[in-house]
Coordinates of C-alpha atoms in Angstrom, one line a residue:
M13 CA 142.7 147.0 47.3
S14 CA 140.0 148.8 49.5
E15 CA 137.2 146.5 50.5
S16 CA 133.9 148.5 51.1
L17 CA 131.7 147.1 53.4
F18 CA 128.9 149.1 52.4
T19 CA 128.0 152.3 50.7
Q20 CA 124.3 153.5 50.5
T21 CA 123.2 149.9 51.2
R22 CA 119.6 148.9 50.2
I23 CA 116.8 148.6 52.9
S24 CA 113.3 147.4 52.5
R25 CA 110.1 148.8 53.8
R26 CA 109.6 146.3 56.5
G27 CA 113.4 146.8 57.7
V28 CA 112.2 148.4 60.7
L29 CA 110.0 145.7 61.9
A30 CA 112.9 144.0 63.8
G31 CA 113.8 147.2 65.7
S32 CA 112.6 150.8 66.7
T33 CA 115.8 152.1 65.2
A34 CA 118.3 149.3 64.4
A35 CA 116.5 146.3 62.9
A36 CA 119.0 143.5 64.0
I37 CA 119.6 145.4 67.2
A38 CA 116.7 143.3 68.8
A39 CA 113.3 143.7 67.8
L40 CA 112.6 146.6 70.0
M41 CA 109.6 148.8 69.1
P42 CA 108.2 147.8 65.6
Q43 CA 105.9 150.7 65.2
L44 CA 108.0 153.9 66.3
L45 CA 109.4 154.3 62.7
A46 CA 108.0 153.6 59.1
R47 CA 110.2 152.9 56.1
P48 CA 107.6 153.2 53.1
A49 CA 108.3 152.0 49.6
S50 CA 108.4 155.4 48.5
A51 CA 108.8 158.8 50.0
Q52 CA 105.3 159.6 48.8
A53 CA 103.8 156.7 50.9
T54 CA 105.3 158.1 54.1
P55 CA 102.4 157.9 56.7
Q56 CA 101.1 161.0 58.6
A57 CA 102.6 161.1 62.0
V58 CA 100.0 161.1 64.8
D59 CA 100.5 163.8 67.5
E60 CA 101.3 161.2 70.4
I61 CA 101.5 157.4 71.3
T62 CA 102.4 155.7 74.6
I63 CA 104.6 152.6 74.8
D64 CA 104.4 150.4 78.2
L65 CA 108.0 149.0 78.8
E66 CA 108.3 146.3 81.5
V67 CA 111.6 147.6 82.8
E68 CA 112.7 151.1 83.4
P69 CA 116.2 151.6 81.8
A70 CA 119.0 152.0 84.3
T71 CA 120.7 154.6 82.0
L72 CA 120.6 156.3 78.7
D73 CA 124.3 155.7 78.2
P74 CA 124.8 153.7 75.1
A75 CA 127.9 152.2 76.3
L76 CA 126.1 150.9 79.4
T77 CA 123.0 149.6 77.7
N78 CA 122.5 145.9 77.0
D79 CA 118.8 145.4 77.5
L80 CA 115.9 145.9 75.2
N81 CA 114.0 148.4 77.3
G82 CA 117.0 150.7 77.4
W83 CA 117.7 150.2 73.7
S84 CA 114.3 151.2 72.8
V85 CA 115.0 154.5 74.3
V86 CA 118.8 154.8 73.2
H87 CA 118.3 153.9 69.7
S88 CA 115.4 156.2 69.3
V89 CA 117.6 159.3 70.4
Y90 CA 121.0 158.3 69.0
D91 CA 122.0 157.3 65.4
S92 CA 124.9 154.9 65.3
L93 CA 127.5 154.8 62.9
V94 CA 126.0 151.9 61.3
N95 CA 122.7 150.1 61.3
L96 CA 122.3 146.5 60.8
S97 CA 119.4 145.2 58.3
P98 CA 117.1 142.2 59.3
T99 CA 119.6 139.9 57.6
G100 CA 122.5 141.1 59.5
E101 CA 124.1 143.2 56.5
A102 CA 125.7 146.4 57.5
E103 CA 123.9 149.8 56.5
P104 CA 125.2 153.1 56.6
L105 CA 123.6 155.5 59.1
L106 CA 125.6 158.3 60.5
A107 CA 128.6 156.8 58.4
E108 CA 128.6 157.2 54.6
S109 CA 130.9 154.7 54.1
V110 CA 133.1 152.2 56.0
T111 CA 136.2 150.6 54.1
F112 CA 139.0 148.4 55.0
P113 CA 142.1 149.4 52.7
D114 CA 143.7 146.7 54.6
P115 CA 142.8 143.9 57.2
L116 CA 144.4 146.1 60.0
T117 CA 142.9 149.6 58.8
C118 CA 139.5 150.7 58.8
R119 CA 138.3 154.0 57.3
I120 CA 135.0 155.6 58.4
V121 CA 133.6 158.6 56.3
L122 CA 130.7 160.4 57.8
R123 CA 127.5 161.7 55.9
P124 CA 127.8 165.6 55.6
N125 CA 125.5 168.0 57.2
R126 CA 124.2 165.9 60.0
V127 CA 123.6 167.6 63.3
F128 CA 123.0 166.6 66.8
H129 CA 119.9 167.5 68.6
D130 CA 121.6 170.7 70.2
G131 CA 122.7 171.8 66.9
S132 CA 126.2 171.0 67.0
P133 CA 127.7 169.1 63.8
V134 CA 128.2 165.3 63.7
N135 CA 132.0 165.1 63.1
A136 CA 135.0 163.2 63.5
A137 CA 135.5 164.5 66.9
S138 CA 132.1 163.3 68.0
V139 CA 133.2 159.9 66.8
Q140 CA 136.3 159.9 68.8
A141 CA 134.5 161.3 72.0
A142 CA 132.0 158.2 71.7
L143 CA 134.9 155.6 71.4
D144 CA 136.9 157.4 74.0
H145 CA 133.9 157.3 76.5
I146 CA 133.2 153.5 75.8
R147 CA 136.8 152.9 76.7
D148 CA 137.2 155.0 79.6
P149 CA 137.8 152.9 82.8
K150 CA 135.5 155.4 84.5
T151 CA 132.6 154.6 82.5
A152 CA 133.0 150.9 83.3
S153 CA 131.4 149.8 80.2
Q154 CA 131.1 146.0 79.7
V155 CA 131.6 146.2 76.1
A156 CA 134.9 148.2 76.3
D157 CA 136.8 145.0 75.4
N158 CA 135.1 144.9 72.4
F159 CA 136.8 148.0 71.0
K160 CA 140.1 146.9 72.4
V161 CA 141.3 146.0 69.0
I162 CA 141.4 149.7 67.9
D163 CA 144.9 150.6 68.6
K164 CA 144.5 154.2 67.4
L165 CA 141.9 156.5 66.1
T166 CA 143.3 159.2 63.8
I167 CA 141.2 162.2 62.5
V168 CA 141.8 162.5 59.0
D169 CA 139.4 165.4 58.2
D170 CA 136.2 166.8 59.8
L171 CA 134.2 163.8 58.3
T172 CA 136.8 161.1 58.1
V173 CA 138.6 158.8 60.8
D174 CA 140.8 156.0 60.3
L175 CA 141.2 153.0 62.9
A176 CA 144.5 151.3 63.2
L177 CA 143.7 147.7 64.5
S178 CA 145.8 145.2 66.3
A179 CA 144.1 142.3 64.5
P180 CA 141.9 141.7 61.6
A181 CA 138.2 142.3 63.2
P182 CA 135.5 141.1 60.9
W183 CA 132.9 141.5 63.7
L184 CA 133.7 145.2 64.4
L185 CA 130.6 146.5 62.4
A186 CA 128.2 144.4 64.7
Q187 CA 129.9 146.1 67.5
M188 CA 129.4 149.8 66.0
A189 CA 125.7 149.0 65.4
P190 CA 124.5 148.8 69.0
W191 CA 127.3 150.9 70.9
W192 CA 129.3 153.3 68.9
T193 CA 126.7 156.2 68.9
P194 CA 128.3 159.4 68.5
F195 CA 127.4 162.4 70.7
P196 CA 128.6 166.1 71.4
A197 CA 131.7 165.8 73.5
S198 CA 130.2 168.5 75.7
A199 CA 127.4 166.0 76.4
A200 CA 129.5 163.3 77.8
A201 CA 129.3 164.3 81.4
N202 CA 125.6 163.7 81.8
I203 CA 124.8 161.5 78.8
G204 CA 123.3 158.7 80.9
Q205 CA 120.4 161.3 82.1
Q206 CA 120.3 163.9 79.5
P207 CA 121.1 162.3 76.1
V208 CA 122.1 164.4 73.2
G209 CA 122.1 162.3 70.0
A210 CA 121.3 162.6 66.4
G211 CA 118.4 160.0 66.2
P212 CA 114.9 160.5 65.1
F213 CA 113.8 161.4 68.5
K214 CA 114.9 164.3 70.7
F215 CA 115.1 163.4 74.5
V216 CA 112.6 165.7 76.5
S217 CA 112.2 164.4 80.0
W218 CA 112.7 161.5 82.3
T219 CA 110.4 161.1 85.5
P220 CA 112.3 158.2 87.4
G221 CA 109.8 155.4 88.3
E222 CA 107.3 156.5 85.9
S223 CA 108.0 157.6 82.4
L224 CA 110.2 159.1 79.8
V225 CA 109.2 161.4 77.0
V226 CA 110.9 161.8 73.5
E227 CA 109.7 164.1 70.6
A228 CA 110.3 163.6 66.7
D229 CA 113.0 165.8 65.3
P230 CA 111.6 167.5 62.4
N231 CA 115.1 167.8 60.7
Y232 CA 115.7 164.2 60.7
P233 CA 116.9 162.9 57.2
A234 CA 114.0 161.5 55.1
D235 CA 116.2 159.1 53.4
S236 CA 117.5 157.6 56.9
T237 CA 117.7 153.7 57.0
K238 CA 115.8 153.8 60.2
G239 CA 112.7 155.3 58.6
Q240 CA 110.6 158.0 59.8
P241 CA 108.7 158.7 63.2
I242 CA 105.1 157.8 63.0
A243 CA 104.6 159.9 65.8
K244 CA 105.4 163.6 66.9
K245 CA 105.6 162.7 70.8
V246 CA 106.3 159.4 72.4
T247 CA 106.0 158.4 76.1
F248 CA 107.5 155.3 77.5
R249 CA 105.9 154.3 80.8
F250 CA 107.5 151.6 83.0
V251 CA 105.0 149.0 83.7
P252 CA 106.4 145.8 85.2
E253 CA 103.2 143.9 85.6
S254 CA 102.2 142.2 82.3
S255 CA 98.7 142.1 83.1
T256 CA 98.6 145.8 83.8
R257 CA 100.2 146.3 80.3
V258 CA 97.7 144.4 78.6
A259 CA 95.0 146.3 80.6
D260 CA 96.6 149.5 79.5
L261 CA 96.6 148.5 75.7
L262 CA 92.9 147.2 75.7
S263 CA 91.7 150.3 77.6
G264 CA 93.4 152.5 74.9
S265 CA 95.8 154.4 77.5
A266 CA 98.8 152.5 75.8
S267 CA 99.4 152.4 72.0
I268 CA 102.1 149.6 72.1
I269 CA 103.1 147.2 74.9
R270 CA 106.4 145.1 75.0
S271 CA 106.6 141.7 76.2
V272 CA 103.2 140.2 75.9
P273 CA 103.3 137.0 77.7
P274 CA 102.5 134.1 75.3
D275 CA 99.2 133.1 77.5
Q276 CA 97.9 136.5 77.6
A277 CA 98.2 136.9 73.7
S278 CA 94.5 135.6 72.9
A279 CA 93.3 138.1 75.5
V280 CA 95.0 140.9 73.4
Q281 CA 93.4 139.9 70.3
D282 CA 89.9 139.1 71.7
G283 CA 90.1 142.7 73.0
G284 CA 90.3 144.1 69.7
A285 CA 94.4 144.9 69.6
A286 CA 96.7 143.0 67.5
I287 CA 99.8 140.9 68.2
V288 CA 103.0 141.4 66.5
A289 CA 105.1 138.2 66.6
Q290 CA 108.6 139.3 65.7
P291 CA 111.3 136.5 65.4
V292 CA 114.7 138.0 67.0
T293 CA 118.1 136.9 66.2
G294 CA 118.6 136.1 69.7
I295 CA 118.5 133.2 72.0
A296 CA 117.3 131.9 75.6
F297 CA 119.8 129.4 77.2
V298 CA 121.1 128.3 80.6
R299 CA 124.7 129.1 81.0
V300 CA 126.6 126.2 82.5
A301 CA 129.8 127.2 84.4
N302 CA 132.4 124.3 84.2
D303 CA 134.6 125.8 86.9
V304 CA 133.0 123.7 89.6
A305 CA 132.2 120.0 90.0
P306 CA 130.5 118.1 88.4
F307 CA 130.0 120.4 85.7
T308 CA 133.9 120.0 85.0
D309 CA 132.7 116.8 83.3
A310 CA 131.3 117.4 79.6
R311 CA 129.3 114.3 80.1
V312 CA 127.2 116.0 82.9
R313 CA 126.5 119.1 80.7
Q314 CA 125.5 116.9 77.7
A315 CA 123.1 115.2 80.0
L316 CA 121.6 118.5 81.0
N317 CA 120.7 119.2 77.6
Y318 CA 119.1 115.4 76.9
A319 CA 117.0 115.9 80.3
V320 CA 115.2 119.1 79.0
D321 CA 112.3 118.7 76.8
V322 CA 112.5 122.1 74.9
E323 CA 109.9 121.2 72.2
T324 CA 107.2 120.8 75.2
I325 CA 108.4 124.1 76.8
I326 CA 108.1 125.9 73.4
A327 CA 104.6 124.6 72.7
A328 CA 103.3 124.6 76.2
L329 CA 104.7 128.0 77.5
L330 CA 105.6 129.9 74.4
N331 CA 102.6 129.0 72.3
G332 CA 104.8 127.6 69.6
N333 CA 107.1 130.7 69.3
G334 CA 110.6 130.0 68.8
A335 CA 112.6 127.0 67.7
H336 CA 114.8 124.5 69.7
L337 CA 118.4 125.5 69.5
A338 CA 121.2 123.2 68.3
S339 CA 123.8 125.3 69.7
L340 CA 124.3 129.0 70.7
F341 CA 123.6 130.1 67.0
P342 CA 120.2 130.9 66.0
Q343 CA 118.7 131.0 62.4
G344 CA 119.6 134.3 60.9
G345 CA 122.9 134.7 62.6
L346 CA 126.2 133.7 61.4
G347 CA 127.1 130.2 62.3
Y348 CA 123.8 128.8 62.1
D349 CA 123.8 125.3 60.6
P350 CA 120.4 124.1 59.4
N351 CA 121.7 120.6 59.0
L352 CA 122.7 120.4 62.8
A353 CA 120.0 118.9 64.7
P354 CA 119.2 119.9 68.4
M355 CA 120.1 117.6 71.2
A356 CA 117.0 115.6 71.3
F357 CA 114.9 115.0 74.4
D358 CA 116.3 111.7 75.9
P359 CA 116.1 111.2 79.8
D360 CA 117.5 107.7 79.7
K361 CA 120.4 109.0 77.8
A362 CA 120.9 111.8 80.3
K363 CA 120.5 109.4 83.3
S364 CA 123.2 107.0 81.6
L365 CA 125.6 110.1 80.9
L366 CA 125.4 111.1 84.7
A367 CA 126.0 107.5 85.8
E368 CA 129.1 107.4 83.5
A369 CA 130.4 110.7 85.0
G370 CA 129.9 109.2 88.5
V371 CA 126.9 111.1 89.7
G372 CA 124.0 108.8 88.9
D373 CA 122.8 109.2 92.3
G374 CA 121.9 112.6 91.6
F375 CA 123.1 115.9 92.8
E376 CA 121.9 119.3 94.0
T377 CA 122.7 122.7 92.2
T378 CA 121.2 126.3 91.7
M379 CA 120.0 128.2 88.7
E380 CA 119.9 131.9 89.0
I381 CA 117.3 134.1 87.1
T382 CA 116.6 137.6 87.0
N383 CA 113.4 138.9 88.3
S384 CA 112.1 140.1 84.8
E385 CA 112.9 136.7 83.4
P386 CA 109.9 134.1 82.6
D387 CA 109.9 132.1 85.7
P388 CA 107.7 129.2 84.2
I389 CA 110.4 128.4 81.8
A390 CA 113.1 128.3 84.4
E391 CA 110.8 126.1 86.8
A392 CA 110.0 123.9 83.9
I393 CA 113.8 123.4 83.2
A394 CA 114.5 122.8 86.8
G395 CA 111.5 120.3 87.2
M396 CA 113.0 118.3 83.9
L397 CA 116.2 118.1 85.5
G398 CA 114.8 117.0 88.7
N399 CA 113.4 113.9 86.8
V400 CA 116.9 112.7 86.0
G401 CA 118.1 113.2 89.7
I402 CA 119.5 116.8 89.4
K403 CA 117.8 118.8 92.0
V404 CA 117.7 122.5 91.1
T405 CA 116.9 125.4 93.1
V406 CA 115.6 128.5 91.1
K407 CA 117.0 131.8 92.7
P408 CA 115.5 135.0 91.3
T409 CA 118.2 137.9 91.6
E410 CA 117.9 141.5 91.1
L411 CA 119.2 142.5 87.9
A412 CA 122.0 144.7 88.9
T413 CA 123.5 141.9 91.3
F414 CA 123.0 139.4 88.5
N415 CA 124.9 141.4 85.9
A416 CA 127.6 142.0 88.6
T417 CA 128.2 138.5 89.3
W418 CA 128.7 136.5 86.0
K419 CA 132.2 135.6 86.8
D420 CA 131.8 135.2 90.5
A421 CA 132.6 131.3 91.0
T422 CA 130.7 131.4 94.3
T423 CA 127.4 132.0 92.6
A424 CA 125.1 129.7 90.9
P425 CA 126.7 127.5 88.4
L426 CA 123.5 127.7 86.2
R427 CA 121.9 130.8 85.0
Y428 CA 118.8 131.2 82.7
V429 CA 119.6 134.2 80.4
S430 CA 118.6 135.6 77.0
W431 CA 121.0 137.3 74.5
R432 CA 120.5 139.5 71.5
P433 CA 121.7 140.5 68.8
L434 CA 123.3 137.4 67.6
N435 CA 123.7 138.3 63.9
D436 CA 127.4 138.1 64.6
P437 CA 128.2 135.9 67.8
Y438 CA 131.7 137.7 68.5
T439 CA 130.2 139.4 71.6
L440 CA 128.6 136.5 73.1
L441 CA 131.5 134.0 72.4
S442 CA 134.1 136.6 73.7
L443 CA 132.4 137.7 76.9
V444 CA 130.6 134.7 78.0
I445 CA 132.1 131.4 76.4
S446 CA 135.9 132.2 75.9
N447 CA 138.6 131.2 78.4
A448 CA 139.3 134.9 79.1
G449 CA 136.0 136.1 78.8
F450 CA 135.1 139.4 80.9
L451 CA 131.7 137.2 82.1
S452 CA 133.2 133.8 81.7
R453 CA 133.1 130.9 83.9
F454 CA 133.8 128.5 81.1
K455 CA 137.1 126.9 79.6
S456 CA 137.4 124.5 76.7
D457 CA 140.5 123.4 74.9
T458 CA 137.9 122.0 72.3
L459 CA 136.0 125.1 71.7
Q460 CA 138.6 127.9 72.1
P461 CA 140.8 127.3 69.2
L462 CA 137.6 128.0 67.1
I463 CA 136.5 130.8 69.1
D464 CA 139.9 132.4 68.4
Q465 CA 139.9 131.4 64.6
G466 CA 136.3 133.0 64.2
A467 CA 137.3 136.3 65.8
V468 CA 140.1 137.2 63.3
E469 CA 139.0 135.4 60.0
P470 CA 138.3 138.3 57.5
D471 CA 136.4 136.2 55.3
Q472 CA 132.8 135.9 56.1
E473 CA 132.0 132.8 54.4
T474 CA 135.1 131.2 55.9
R475 CA 134.2 132.5 59.1
A476 CA 130.6 131.2 59.1
G477 CA 132.1 127.7 58.4
I478 CA 134.4 128.0 61.4
Y479 CA 131.4 128.8 63.6
R480 CA 129.5 125.8 62.0
Q481 CA 132.2 123.7 63.4
L482 CA 132.1 125.6 66.5
G483 CA 128.1 124.9 66.9
A484 CA 128.8 121.1 66.3
A485 CA 131.7 121.1 68.8
M486 CA 129.3 122.7 71.4
Q487 CA 127.2 119.5 71.5
Q488 CA 130.3 117.4 72.7
D489 CA 131.5 120.2 75.1
P490 CA 128.2 122.1 76.1
P491 CA 128.8 125.6 77.4
A492 CA 125.0 125.8 78.0
I493 CA 121.5 124.2 77.9
F494 CA 120.4 125.0 74.3
V495 CA 116.8 126.2 74.7
N496 CA 115.2 128.4 72.2
S497 CA 115.3 131.4 69.7
L498 CA 113.5 134.1 70.6
V499 CA 110.3 135.7 69.4
S500 CA 109.2 139.3 70.8
L501 CA 105.4 139.7 71.2
Y502 CA 104.3 143.1 71.0
G503 CA 100.7 144.3 71.6
V504 CA 99.7 147.0 69.2
M505 CA 96.5 149.3 69.1
A506 CA 94.4 148.2 66.1
D507 CA 94.2 152.0 64.7
L508 CA 97.9 152.6 64.8
P509 CA 99.4 154.4 61.7
P510 CA 100.5 151.8 58.8
W511 CA 104.3 151.0 59.1

């Protein structure tokens, strides 16, 4: 019997809150698209809005995009095969239906009459072009292995493709949403600089170091689950200084700003603008490599968690935004267990565990962060670890170097990172935690069997139970310091159109 994962799935008006284009992809730009309760309520698009991003995207190639700023633009220009709702449910986008006739076969049927911005048709060949691009070694995509499970793509007809899978892949739709974005095969050579998609906005221009411009596609389908553009033209500006972004908003030169620091939220509101706090199905954590002593000992990694007062960090540095993680699975994501309590702040227990592990006199280590990460949180974590005898040097690292050295055993064993989306944890687990992960410096005989089971279990309820077991096991053999769930703060002009 064929199992249909979705056909014309429902979506609510507020579904676009969590993303400019794919709600569950990560709370990118909540005001670029509007999905009203009825077509008659569609707001009138304004002529132009300006959005300040804190980081310039390195590329507009979806296969190489892994950050919020890049996704903000990429998923404005492209439509994926599927969208994820705020609750993590698959929704049709370019695909009209996705079915699994059996656990090793996936059939994708495209919506008819969809076209790319260059006028060429969205068809099965463009679906294959996007997959080939992701898996091409020359592309060097970090997510190529996520699609390794596809043994063969067969074009059945102009709107239908069949995927032959090497193993059951219940997580496959969650990979399609951010990365499998069809484009014309003729556009592949320059897709990172001159993108051609089928999304709600057309690419216009990119001035490196300054701005990027897109304009609304007047032919974008009115019934799209993404919603409709609220502006005819959008200019993304690259503004790394948070104080400058806030000043831009309050002066009226920016309509929306990303990443408002919590300590500047009141200034935004006092200046007459609004703050939109959007919970994200994502997490902040400190990855702990266990390929170097003393982190080879699980007791040391447990001690790290007991040494950090996450509740105080959330209250004092995040203005109460976010929740203390009990594992790597946040609320709203598969594997979240409301009955699993976080590892409570207990410095005495941390010291006891360090003594049991033979490092009671303390030791020195390094924690890497990217230049764009919030230094006060990293410094607070380092200071709390210092209180139990672990002297941590916080080392800011340029983003490209940071991303290129995940697996380098000569680099810092600790790295403070954020990760989203985590509606389905497969990508994080397979890349960062699994023994053979492309970005992994972690091995665990306790966690690995559960990771492997969750990767192939087709029943989602059973799979969720496996991940709940995995979350509890993580507290015994921690791959990380579990910090907080993510909340994105946006500054928004008070007179922006309704959404």
